[in-house]
mmCIF file of C-alpha atoms and ligand atoms in Angstrom:
data_model
loop_
_atom_site.group_PDB
_atom_site.id
_atom_site.type_symbol
_atom_site.label_atom_id
_atom_site.label_comp_id
_atom_site.label_asym_id
_atom_site.label_seq_id
_atom_site.Cartn_x
_atom_site.Cartn_y
_atom_site.Cartn_z
ATOM 1 C CA MET A 1 33.824 -34.396 -6.827
ATOM 2 C CA ARG A 2 36.188 -31.792 -7.719
ATOM 3 C CA SER A 3 35.938 -32.636 -11.290
ATOM 4 C CA ILE A 4 31.911 -32.690 -11.415
ATOM 5 C CA HIS A 5 32.221 -29.226 -9.689
ATOM 6 C CA ARG A 6 33.947 -27.944 -12.737
ATOM 7 C CA LYS A 7 31.852 -29.611 -14.978
ATOM 8 C CA ILE A 8 28.577 -27.606 -13.184
ATOM 9 C CA ARG A 9 30.595 -24.623 -13.246
ATOM 10 C CA HIS A 10 31.704 -25.232 -17.105
ATOM 11 C CA TRP A 11 27.861 -26.107 -17.447
ATOM 12 C CA TYR A 12 26.251 -23.318 -15.667
ATOM 13 C CA THR A 13 28.546 -20.496 -17.379
ATOM 14 C CA ARG A 14 27.335 -21.914 -20.640
ATOM 15 C CA TYR A 15 23.609 -23.322 -20.258
ATOM 16 C CA GLY A 16 22.637 -21.312 -17.140
ATOM 17 C CA ARG A 17 20.123 -18.516 -16.635
ATOM 18 C CA THR A 18 22.877 -16.282 -15.595
ATOM 19 C CA ASP A 19 20.944 -13.362 -16.202
ATOM 20 C CA LEU A 20 18.060 -13.257 -13.716
ATOM 21 C CA PRO A 21 18.076 -10.106 -12.064
ATOM 22 C CA TRP A 22 18.258 -11.629 -8.540
ATOM 23 C CA ARG A 23 21.782 -13.583 -9.620
ATOM 24 C CA ASN A 24 23.207 -10.045 -10.561
ATOM 25 C CA THR A 25 22.629 -8.176 -7.375
ATOM 26 C CA ALA A 26 24.360 -8.346 -4.110
ATOM 27 C CA ASP A 27 21.266 -7.045 -1.948
ATOM 28 C CA PRO A 28 20.445 -9.626 -0.099
ATOM 29 C CA TYR A 29 16.908 -8.011 0.488
ATOM 30 C CA ALA A 30 16.421 -8.457 -3.040
ATOM 31 C CA ILE A 31 17.986 -12.092 -2.700
ATOM 32 C CA TRP A 32 15.694 -12.560 0.436
ATOM 33 C CA LEU A 33 12.276 -11.632 -1.877
ATOM 34 C CA SER A 34 12.852 -13.194 -5.269
ATOM 35 C CA GLU A 35 13.693 -16.432 -2.946
ATOM 36 C CA VAL A 36 10.273 -15.910 -0.648
ATOM 37 C CA MET A 37 8.455 -15.000 -4.436
ATOM 38 C CA LEU A 38 10.079 -18.185 -6.397
ATOM 39 C CA GLN A 39 8.932 -20.689 -3.441
ATOM 40 C CA GLN A 40 5.310 -21.610 -5.292
ATOM 41 C CA THR A 41 5.320 -19.402 -8.156
ATOM 42 C CA GLN A 42 7.316 -20.008 -11.665
ATOM 43 C CA VAL A 43 10.710 -17.903 -12.630
ATOM 44 C CA LYS A 44 8.581 -16.557 -15.708
ATOM 45 C CA THR A 45 5.753 -15.010 -13.770
ATOM 46 C CA VAL A 46 7.806 -13.716 -10.831
ATOM 47 C CA LEU A 47 10.036 -11.860 -13.444
ATOM 48 C CA GLU A 48 7.423 -10.762 -15.599
ATOM 49 C CA ARG A 49 4.724 -9.475 -12.911
ATOM 50 C CA TYR A 50 6.227 -9.166 -9.832
ATOM 51 C CA TYR A 51 9.293 -8.870 -8.885
ATOM 52 C CA PHE A 52 10.305 -5.298 -10.482
ATOM 53 C CA PRO A 53 7.197 -3.684 -9.010
ATOM 54 C CA PHE A 54 7.614 -5.094 -5.477
ATOM 55 C CA LEU A 55 10.977 -3.462 -5.717
ATOM 56 C CA GLU A 56 10.041 -0.273 -6.859
ATOM 57 C CA LYS A 57 7.398 0.270 -4.143
ATOM 58 C CA PHE A 58 9.381 -1.145 -1.734
ATOM 59 C CA PRO A 59 13.020 -0.709 -2.148
ATOM 60 C CA THR A 60 14.851 -1.558 1.079
ATOM 61 C CA LEU A 61 13.941 -3.508 3.800
ATOM 62 C CA GLU A 62 13.310 -0.621 5.610
ATOM 63 C CA ALA A 63 10.713 0.890 3.307
ATOM 64 C CA LEU A 64 9.079 -2.627 3.464
ATOM 65 C CA GLY A 65 9.393 -2.541 7.350
ATOM 66 C CA ASN A 66 7.765 0.921 7.236
ATOM 67 C CA ALA A 67 4.634 0.122 4.790
ATOM 68 C CA PRO A 68 1.262 -0.926 5.837
ATOM 69 C CA LEU A 69 0.129 -4.517 5.165
ATOM 70 C CA ASP A 70 -2.555 -3.775 3.228
ATOM 71 C CA GLU A 71 0.234 -2.067 0.662
ATOM 72 C CA VAL A 72 2.192 -4.958 0.886
ATOM 73 C CA LEU A 73 -0.452 -7.743 0.581
ATOM 74 C CA LYS A 74 -1.514 -5.183 -2.988
ATOM 75 C CA MET A 75 1.535 -5.845 -4.437
ATOM 76 C CA TRP A 76 1.234 -10.050 -3.818
ATOM 77 C CA GLU A 77 -2.268 -9.864 -5.532
ATOM 78 C CA GLY A 78 -2.306 -12.548 -7.381
ATOM 79 C CA LEU A 79 0.791 -14.954 -6.260
ATOM 80 C CA GLY A 80 -1.336 -16.639 -4.197
ATOM 81 C CA TYR A 81 0.087 -18.337 -0.645
ATOM 82 C CA TYR A 82 -0.405 -14.676 0.695
ATOM 83 C CA ASN A 83 1.446 -15.576 4.416
ATOM 84 C CA ARG A 84 4.519 -15.016 2.189
ATOM 85 C CA ALA A 85 3.709 -11.514 1.862
ATOM 86 C CA LYS A 86 2.980 -11.337 5.855
ATOM 87 C CA ASN A 87 5.857 -13.108 7.063
ATOM 88 C CA LEU A 88 8.096 -10.665 4.460
ATOM 89 C CA HIS A 89 6.353 -7.422 6.188
ATOM 90 C CA LYS A 90 6.701 -9.281 9.615
ATOM 91 C CA THR A 91 10.258 -9.573 9.698
ATOM 92 C CA ALA A 92 10.738 -6.685 8.168
ATOM 93 C CA GLN A 93 9.279 -4.829 10.648
ATOM 94 C CA ILE A 94 11.200 -7.117 13.526
ATOM 95 C CA LEU A 95 14.137 -5.806 11.571
ATOM 96 C CA THR A 96 13.463 -2.403 11.408
ATOM 97 C CA GLN A 97 12.434 -1.894 14.649
ATOM 98 C CA ALA A 98 15.327 -3.747 15.827
ATOM 99 C CA GLN A 99 18.528 -1.801 13.844
ATOM 100 C CA GLY A 100 16.440 1.393 13.645
ATOM 101 C CA ALA A 101 17.835 3.584 10.266
ATOM 102 C CA ALA A 102 19.402 1.127 7.196
ATOM 103 C CA PRO A 103 17.864 -2.214 8.510
ATOM 104 C CA ALA A 104 20.096 -5.449 7.096
ATOM 105 C CA LEU A 105 19.071 -9.412 6.827
ATOM 106 C CA PRO A 106 21.571 -10.961 9.371
ATOM 107 C CA SER A 107 24.124 -13.248 7.308
ATOM 108 C CA LYS A 108 24.283 -16.398 9.938
ATOM 109 C CA ILE A 109 21.661 -19.212 9.022
ATOM 110 C CA GLU A 110 20.646 -19.571 13.071
ATOM 111 C CA GLU A 111 19.865 -15.975 12.683
ATOM 112 C CA LEU A 112 17.796 -16.033 9.614
ATOM 113 C CA ILE A 113 16.198 -19.429 10.712
ATOM 114 C CA LYS A 114 14.499 -16.995 14.034
ATOM 115 C CA LEU A 115 13.026 -14.747 11.193
ATOM 116 C CA PRO A 116 9.074 -15.592 10.584
ATOM 117 C CA GLY A 117 8.913 -17.070 7.324
ATOM 118 C CA ILE A 118 12.186 -18.156 6.801
ATOM 119 C CA GLY A 119 12.829 -22.309 7.279
ATOM 120 C CA LYS A 120 16.075 -24.058 6.489
ATOM 121 C CA ASN A 121 16.153 -23.443 2.862
ATOM 122 C CA THR A 122 15.361 -19.718 2.781
ATOM 123 C CA ALA A 123 18.296 -19.302 5.368
ATOM 124 C CA ASN A 124 20.572 -21.497 3.194
ATOM 125 C CA ALA A 125 19.682 -19.969 -0.122
ATOM 126 C CA VAL A 126 20.284 -16.307 1.234
ATOM 127 C CA ALA A 127 23.123 -17.430 3.108
ATOM 128 C CA ALA A 128 24.716 -19.045 0.264
ATOM 129 C CA PHE A 129 23.570 -16.613 -2.923
ATOM 130 C CA ALA A 130 23.388 -13.406 -0.599
ATOM 131 C CA PHE A 131 26.510 -13.990 1.134
ATOM 132 C CA ARG A 132 28.338 -16.988 -0.750
ATOM 133 C CA GLN A 133 28.440 -19.232 2.277
ATOM 134 C CA PRO A 134 29.566 -22.853 1.811
ATOM 135 C CA VAL A 135 25.973 -24.281 2.316
ATOM 136 C CA PRO A 136 23.659 -25.997 -0.351
ATOM 137 C CA VAL A 137 20.202 -25.363 -1.332
ATOM 138 C CA MET A 138 17.224 -27.897 -1.394
ATOM 139 C CA GLU A 139 14.268 -26.806 -3.465
ATOM 140 C CA ALA A 140 12.553 -29.724 -5.498
ATOM 141 C CA ASN A 141 14.719 -29.710 -8.349
ATOM 142 C CA VAL A 142 17.326 -30.002 -6.298
ATOM 143 C CA ARG A 143 15.536 -33.117 -4.169
ATOM 144 C CA ARG A 144 15.259 -34.820 -7.409
ATOM 145 C CA ILE A 145 18.917 -34.372 -8.773
ATOM 146 C CA LEU A 146 19.875 -36.145 -5.343
ATOM 147 C CA CYS A 147 17.478 -38.889 -5.665
ATOM 148 C CA ARG A 148 18.461 -39.761 -9.187
ATOM 149 C CA ILE A 149 22.126 -38.960 -8.304
ATOM 150 C CA HIS A 150 21.720 -42.016 -5.725
ATOM 151 C CA ALA A 151 19.158 -43.990 -6.946
ATOM 152 C CA MET A 152 16.974 -42.934 -3.823
ATOM 153 C CA LYS A 153 13.299 -43.670 -4.539
ATOM 154 C CA ASP A 154 12.323 -42.623 -0.796
ATOM 155 C CA ALA A 155 14.730 -40.518 0.496
ATOM 156 C CA ASP A 156 14.030 -38.852 3.837
ATOM 157 C CA GLU A 157 14.584 -34.863 4.596
ATOM 158 C CA LYS A 158 17.657 -35.081 6.841
ATOM 159 C CA ALA A 159 19.261 -37.835 4.380
ATOM 160 C CA LEU A 160 18.708 -35.312 1.370
ATOM 161 C CA TRP A 161 20.727 -32.955 3.300
ATOM 162 C CA GLN A 162 23.510 -34.816 4.689
ATOM 163 C CA ILE A 163 24.124 -35.957 0.878
ATOM 164 C CA ALA A 164 23.396 -31.857 -0.147
ATOM 165 C CA CYS A 165 25.568 -30.886 2.158
ATOM 166 C CA GLU A 166 28.650 -33.430 1.219
ATOM 167 C CA MET A 167 28.521 -32.727 -2.499
ATOM 168 C CA VAL A 168 28.490 -28.513 -2.677
ATOM 169 C CA ASP A 169 30.829 -26.798 -3.859
ATOM 170 C CA ARG A 170 32.534 -25.179 -0.448
ATOM 171 C CA GLN A 171 34.790 -22.244 -3.402
ATOM 172 C CA ASN A 172 31.701 -21.651 -5.242
ATOM 173 C CA PRO A 173 28.565 -22.093 -3.776
ATOM 174 C CA PHE A 174 26.953 -19.348 -5.540
ATOM 175 C CA GLU A 175 27.674 -20.864 -9.017
ATOM 176 C CA TYR A 176 26.787 -24.192 -7.806
ATOM 177 C CA ASN A 177 23.592 -23.953 -6.299
ATOM 178 C CA GLN A 178 22.380 -21.833 -8.962
ATOM 179 C CA ALA A 179 23.225 -24.340 -11.276
ATOM 180 C CA MET A 180 21.484 -27.245 -9.279
ATOM 181 C CA MET A 181 18.445 -25.663 -9.678
ATOM 182 C CA ASP A 182 19.082 -24.699 -13.309
ATOM 183 C CA ILE A 183 19.696 -28.297 -13.984
ATOM 184 C CA GLY A 184 16.877 -30.008 -12.257
ATOM 185 C CA ALA A 185 14.788 -27.345 -14.495
ATOM 186 C CA THR A 186 15.865 -27.504 -18.007
ATOM 187 C CA LEU A 187 17.760 -30.985 -18.076
ATOM 188 C CA CYS A 188 16.990 -33.539 -14.984
ATOM 189 C CA THR A 189 13.033 -33.152 -15.370
ATOM 190 C CA SER A 190 10.304 -34.895 -14.589
ATOM 191 C CA LYS A 191 9.773 -36.512 -17.299
ATOM 192 C CA THR A 192 12.633 -37.169 -20.057
ATOM 193 C CA PRO A 193 15.257 -35.880 -18.553
ATOM 194 C CA ARG A 194 18.532 -35.392 -20.958
ATOM 195 C CA CYS A 195 21.266 -37.071 -19.166
ATOM 196 C CA GLU A 196 23.311 -36.986 -21.920
ATOM 197 C CA ALA A 197 24.259 -32.908 -21.166
ATOM 198 C CA CYS A 198 23.848 -33.572 -17.742
ATOM 199 C CA PRO A 199 27.354 -33.083 -16.128
ATOM 200 C CA PHE A 200 26.561 -35.468 -13.556
ATOM 201 C CA GLU A 201 26.026 -38.104 -16.049
ATOM 202 C CA SER A 202 29.320 -39.567 -15.175
ATOM 203 C CA ILE A 203 28.663 -40.407 -11.489
ATOM 204 C CA CYS A 204 24.583 -40.515 -11.708
ATOM 205 C CA GLN A 205 23.399 -44.242 -10.630
ATOM 206 C CA GLY A 206 19.680 -43.376 -11.864
ATOM 207 C CA LYS A 207 20.502 -42.589 -15.241
ATOM 208 C CA SER A 208 18.934 -46.231 -16.496
ATOM 209 C CA ASP A 209 15.691 -45.278 -14.994
ATOM 210 C CA PRO A 210 15.737 -41.909 -13.885
ATOM 211 C CA GLU A 211 11.948 -41.691 -13.794
ATOM 212 C CA ARG A 212 12.116 -44.572 -11.167
ATOM 213 C CA TYR A 213 13.626 -41.477 -8.582
ATOM 214 C CA PRO A 214 12.145 -40.568 -6.024
ATOM 215 C CA ARG A 215 8.974 -42.703 -5.977
ATOM 216 C CA LYS A 216 5.784 -40.441 -6.985
ATOM 217 C CA LYS A 217 3.235 -39.910 -4.485
ATOM 218 C CA ARG A 218 -0.210 -40.323 -5.460
ATOM 219 C CA ARG A 219 -2.902 -37.446 -4.779
ATOM 220 C CA THR A 220 -5.545 -36.486 -3.646
ATOM 221 C CA VAL A 221 -7.448 -33.070 -3.116
ATOM 222 C CA PRO A 222 -10.610 -32.932 -1.184
ATOM 223 C CA THR A 223 -13.120 -30.392 -2.617
ATOM 224 C CA LYS A 224 -14.652 -28.158 0.411
ATOM 225 C CA GLU A 225 -17.848 -26.081 -0.562
ATOM 226 C CA GLN A 226 -19.013 -22.764 0.449
ATOM 227 C CA TYR A 227 -21.747 -20.274 0.180
ATOM 228 C CA ILE A 228 -20.906 -17.244 -0.401
ATOM 229 C CA MET A 229 -23.127 -14.057 -0.391
ATOM 230 C CA ILE A 230 -22.866 -10.745 -2.205
ATOM 231 C CA ASN A 231 -24.416 -8.148 -0.467
ATOM 232 C CA LEU A 232 -25.431 -5.354 -2.508
ATOM 233 C CA TYR A 233 -26.122 -1.513 -1.026
ATOM 234 C CA ASN A 234 -26.869 1.474 -3.601
ATOM 235 C CA ASN A 235 -25.124 -0.322 -6.009
ATOM 236 C CA LYS A 236 -21.746 -0.787 -4.236
ATOM 237 C CA LEU A 237 -20.676 -4.849 -2.937
ATOM 238 C CA ALA A 238 -19.878 -5.189 1.048
ATOM 239 C CA LEU A 239 -16.575 -6.488 1.559
ATOM 240 C CA SER A 240 -15.165 -7.445 5.493
ATOM 241 C CA GLN A 241 -11.656 -7.870 5.571
ATOM 242 C CA ARG A 242 -10.632 -11.202 6.694
ATOM 243 C CA GLN A 243 -9.456 -11.524 10.689
ATOM 244 C CA GLY A 244 -8.624 -15.912 10.480
ATOM 245 C CA LYS A 245 -5.944 -17.123 9.571
ATOM 246 C CA PHE A 246 -6.909 -18.562 5.601
ATOM 247 C CA LEU A 247 -6.532 -15.178 3.564
ATOM 248 C CA HIS A 248 -5.954 -12.966 6.999
ATOM 249 C CA GLY A 249 -6.087 -9.583 5.799
ATOM 250 C CA LEU A 250 -7.235 -9.851 2.143
ATOM 251 C CA TRP A 251 -10.633 -7.697 1.457
ATOM 252 C CA GLY A 252 -13.418 -10.722 0.676
ATOM 253 C CA PHE A 253 -16.823 -11.413 0.000
ATOM 254 C CA ASP A 254 -18.807 -13.133 3.098
ATOM 255 C CA ALA A 255 -19.183 -16.568 3.388
ATOM 256 C CA ILE A 256 -22.361 -18.338 4.726
ATOM 257 C CA GLU A 257 -24.219 -20.550 6.292
ATOM 258 C CA VAL A 258 -27.208 -21.317 4.241
ATOM 259 C CA PRO A 259 -27.975 -18.592 1.802
ATOM 260 C CA LEU A 260 -31.150 -16.251 2.765
ATOM 261 C CA CYS A 261 -34.463 -17.264 0.829
ATOM 262 C CA ALA A 262 -34.740 -13.889 -0.852
ATOM 263 C CA ALA A 263 -31.072 -13.755 -2.127
ATOM 264 C CA GLU A 264 -30.329 -15.112 -5.882
ATOM 265 C CA GLU A 265 -28.273 -17.186 -7.134
ATOM 266 C CA VAL A 266 -25.812 -15.842 -9.644
ATOM 267 C CA GLY A 267 -23.258 -18.941 -10.480
ATOM 268 C CA GLU A 268 -20.234 -20.696 -9.267
ATOM 269 C CA VAL A 269 -17.011 -20.398 -9.168
ATOM 270 C CA THR A 270 -13.919 -23.156 -8.306
ATOM 271 C CA HIS A 271 -10.369 -22.372 -7.395
ATOM 272 C CA THR A 272 -7.681 -24.846 -6.284
ATOM 273 C CA TYR A 273 -5.477 -24.271 -3.723
ATOM 274 C CA THR A 274 -2.309 -26.662 -2.623
ATOM 275 C CA HIS A 275 -4.337 -28.719 -0.207
ATOM 276 C CA PHE A 276 -8.182 -28.868 -1.429
ATOM 277 C CA LYS A 277 -10.134 -27.620 -4.342
ATOM 278 C CA LEU A 278 -12.483 -24.702 -2.961
ATOM 279 C CA ARG A 279 -16.457 -25.237 -5.376
ATOM 280 C CA CYS A 280 -18.294 -21.364 -4.022
ATOM 281 C CA LYS A 281 -21.666 -21.093 -4.217
ATOM 282 C CA VAL A 282 -22.390 -17.539 -5.115
ATOM 283 C CA TYR A 283 -25.574 -15.558 -4.391
ATOM 284 C CA LEU A 284 -26.656 -11.615 -4.128
ATOM 285 C CA TYR A 285 -28.949 -9.878 -1.922
ATOM 286 C CA ASP A 286 -29.816 -6.351 -2.452
ATOM 287 C CA GLU A 287 -30.086 -4.443 0.706
ATOM 288 C CA LEU A 288 -32.838 -2.244 1.866
ATOM 289 C CA GLU A 289 -30.585 -1.545 4.713
ATOM 290 C CA PRO A 290 -26.822 -1.331 4.844
ATOM 291 C CA THR A 291 -25.487 -4.356 7.041
ATOM 292 C CA HIS A 292 -21.924 -4.050 6.748
ATOM 293 C CA ASP A 293 -19.064 -1.347 7.249
ATOM 294 C CA HIS A 294 -17.610 -1.099 4.330
ATOM 295 C CA TYR A 295 -19.216 -1.280 0.466
ATOM 296 C CA PHE A 296 -17.247 -0.465 -2.570
ATOM 297 C CA THR A 297 -17.705 0.003 -6.247
ATOM 298 C CA PRO A 298 -16.047 -2.973 -8.435
ATOM 299 C CA GLU A 299 -13.989 -0.333 -9.507
ATOM 300 C CA GLN A 300 -12.862 0.207 -6.131
ATOM 301 C CA ILE A 301 -12.588 -3.302 -5.452
ATOM 302 C CA ARG A 302 -9.951 -3.556 -7.737
ATOM 303 C CA GLN A 303 -7.605 -1.270 -5.872
ATOM 304 C CA LEU A 304 -8.116 -4.082 -2.546
ATOM 305 C CA ALA A 305 -6.304 -6.840 -2.440
ATOM 306 C CA ILE A 306 -8.283 -9.599 -2.479
ATOM 307 C CA SER A 307 -7.565 -13.475 -3.323
ATOM 308 C CA LYS A 308 -7.907 -14.846 -6.594
ATOM 309 C CA VAL A 309 -10.971 -16.603 -5.791
ATOM 310 C CA ASP A 310 -13.145 -13.130 -4.614
ATOM 311 C CA GLU A 311 -11.405 -11.548 -8.103
ATOM 312 C CA LYS A 312 -13.212 -14.568 -9.397
ATOM 313 C CA ILE A 313 -16.709 -14.303 -7.408
ATOM 314 C CA LEU A 314 -16.171 -10.378 -8.693
ATOM 315 C CA ASN A 315 -16.145 -10.717 -12.468
ATOM 316 C CA LEU A 316 -18.719 -13.471 -12.072
ATOM 317 C CA TYR A 317 -21.038 -10.518 -10.876
ATOM 318 C CA LEU A 318 -20.283 -8.198 -13.402
ATOM 319 C CA ASP A 319 -20.458 -11.202 -15.715
ATOM 320 C CA THR A 320 -24.052 -11.166 -14.881
ATOM 321 C CA MET A 321 -24.490 -8.111 -14.576
ATOM 322 C CA LYS A 322 -23.592 -7.481 -18.954
HETATM 323 S S1 LIG B 1 22.391 -37.468 -15.491
HETATM 324 FE FE1 LIG B 1 20.085 -37.672 -15.942
HETATM 325 S S2 LIG B 1 19.124 -38.467 -13.927
HETATM 326 FE FE2 LIG B 1 21.080 -38.130 -13.347
HETATM 327 S S3 LIG B 1 21.415 -35.899 -12.278
HETATM 328 FE FE3 LIG B 1 21.781 -35.954 -14.318
HETATM 329 S S4 LIG B 1 20.022 -35.690 -15.371
HETATM 330 FE FE4 LIG B 1 19.199 -36.343 -13.604
#
């Protein structure tokens, strides 16, 4: 692997995305934040809209740990998968409470992995990128490269981790892992990979027909239907803070079993999550007496942490009022 490692380093220096801000900081907190944001979101979105504002608002682990959850969720608004934000906050709280002033993330994988929201890959990424430990990272792009190099149609996690550990450049884990992610994003893409430019070309067993690896899984996404009631009182809209597991902590309109006969149907919004599609029929009910604890103007709602689907419902309401 020595000559392959050399080629990868060379490729990374020439073509890697070396200017990404989280690759140019030694701050484990900022690196961890980028890893969590990038789990389900594209680099462009994180870079343009979320990473810097979040760090500006919560510049340290301590600042995050001492912040109210509402403020954290507000900074996360639109990124989706809000458990990520809640776990970031919870971990920051745990470390702040345990360590006091200037808390820090642990450097050991065994300790990182015990913290809320930090799985094996995130722990390895923080260890490799923040603490330069000789461990591999594993994300979708890396999985695809490994499967293709070894011509594996199906690979279980255990086998992939074993291969990844054997292949990692122990002298330069930072550059190697960053390069793996960049090669997966720019060369070894799902469709029409550019094998001729790839540093793995000489050892890749899948290069003659790369799109066969790994085998694509067909996924059907179920649709859930929901009735949403916008309760209106004095030109203000009722919102409640969600308590259940789904979208916990965010403000939202009420989901109801059956719409009231007196309610007016205003339309429909849909939103696709990873595991299901949500179709909401939206109703409006003008109340004579307030029935909720909290009512807001649309402008006030824009200041709250709300989910994408509630934002769509608000926009639908505003459209119908025009
Ligand atoms: S040679 Fe082609 S298939 Fe193999 S890892 Fe490189 S880009 Fe992917």
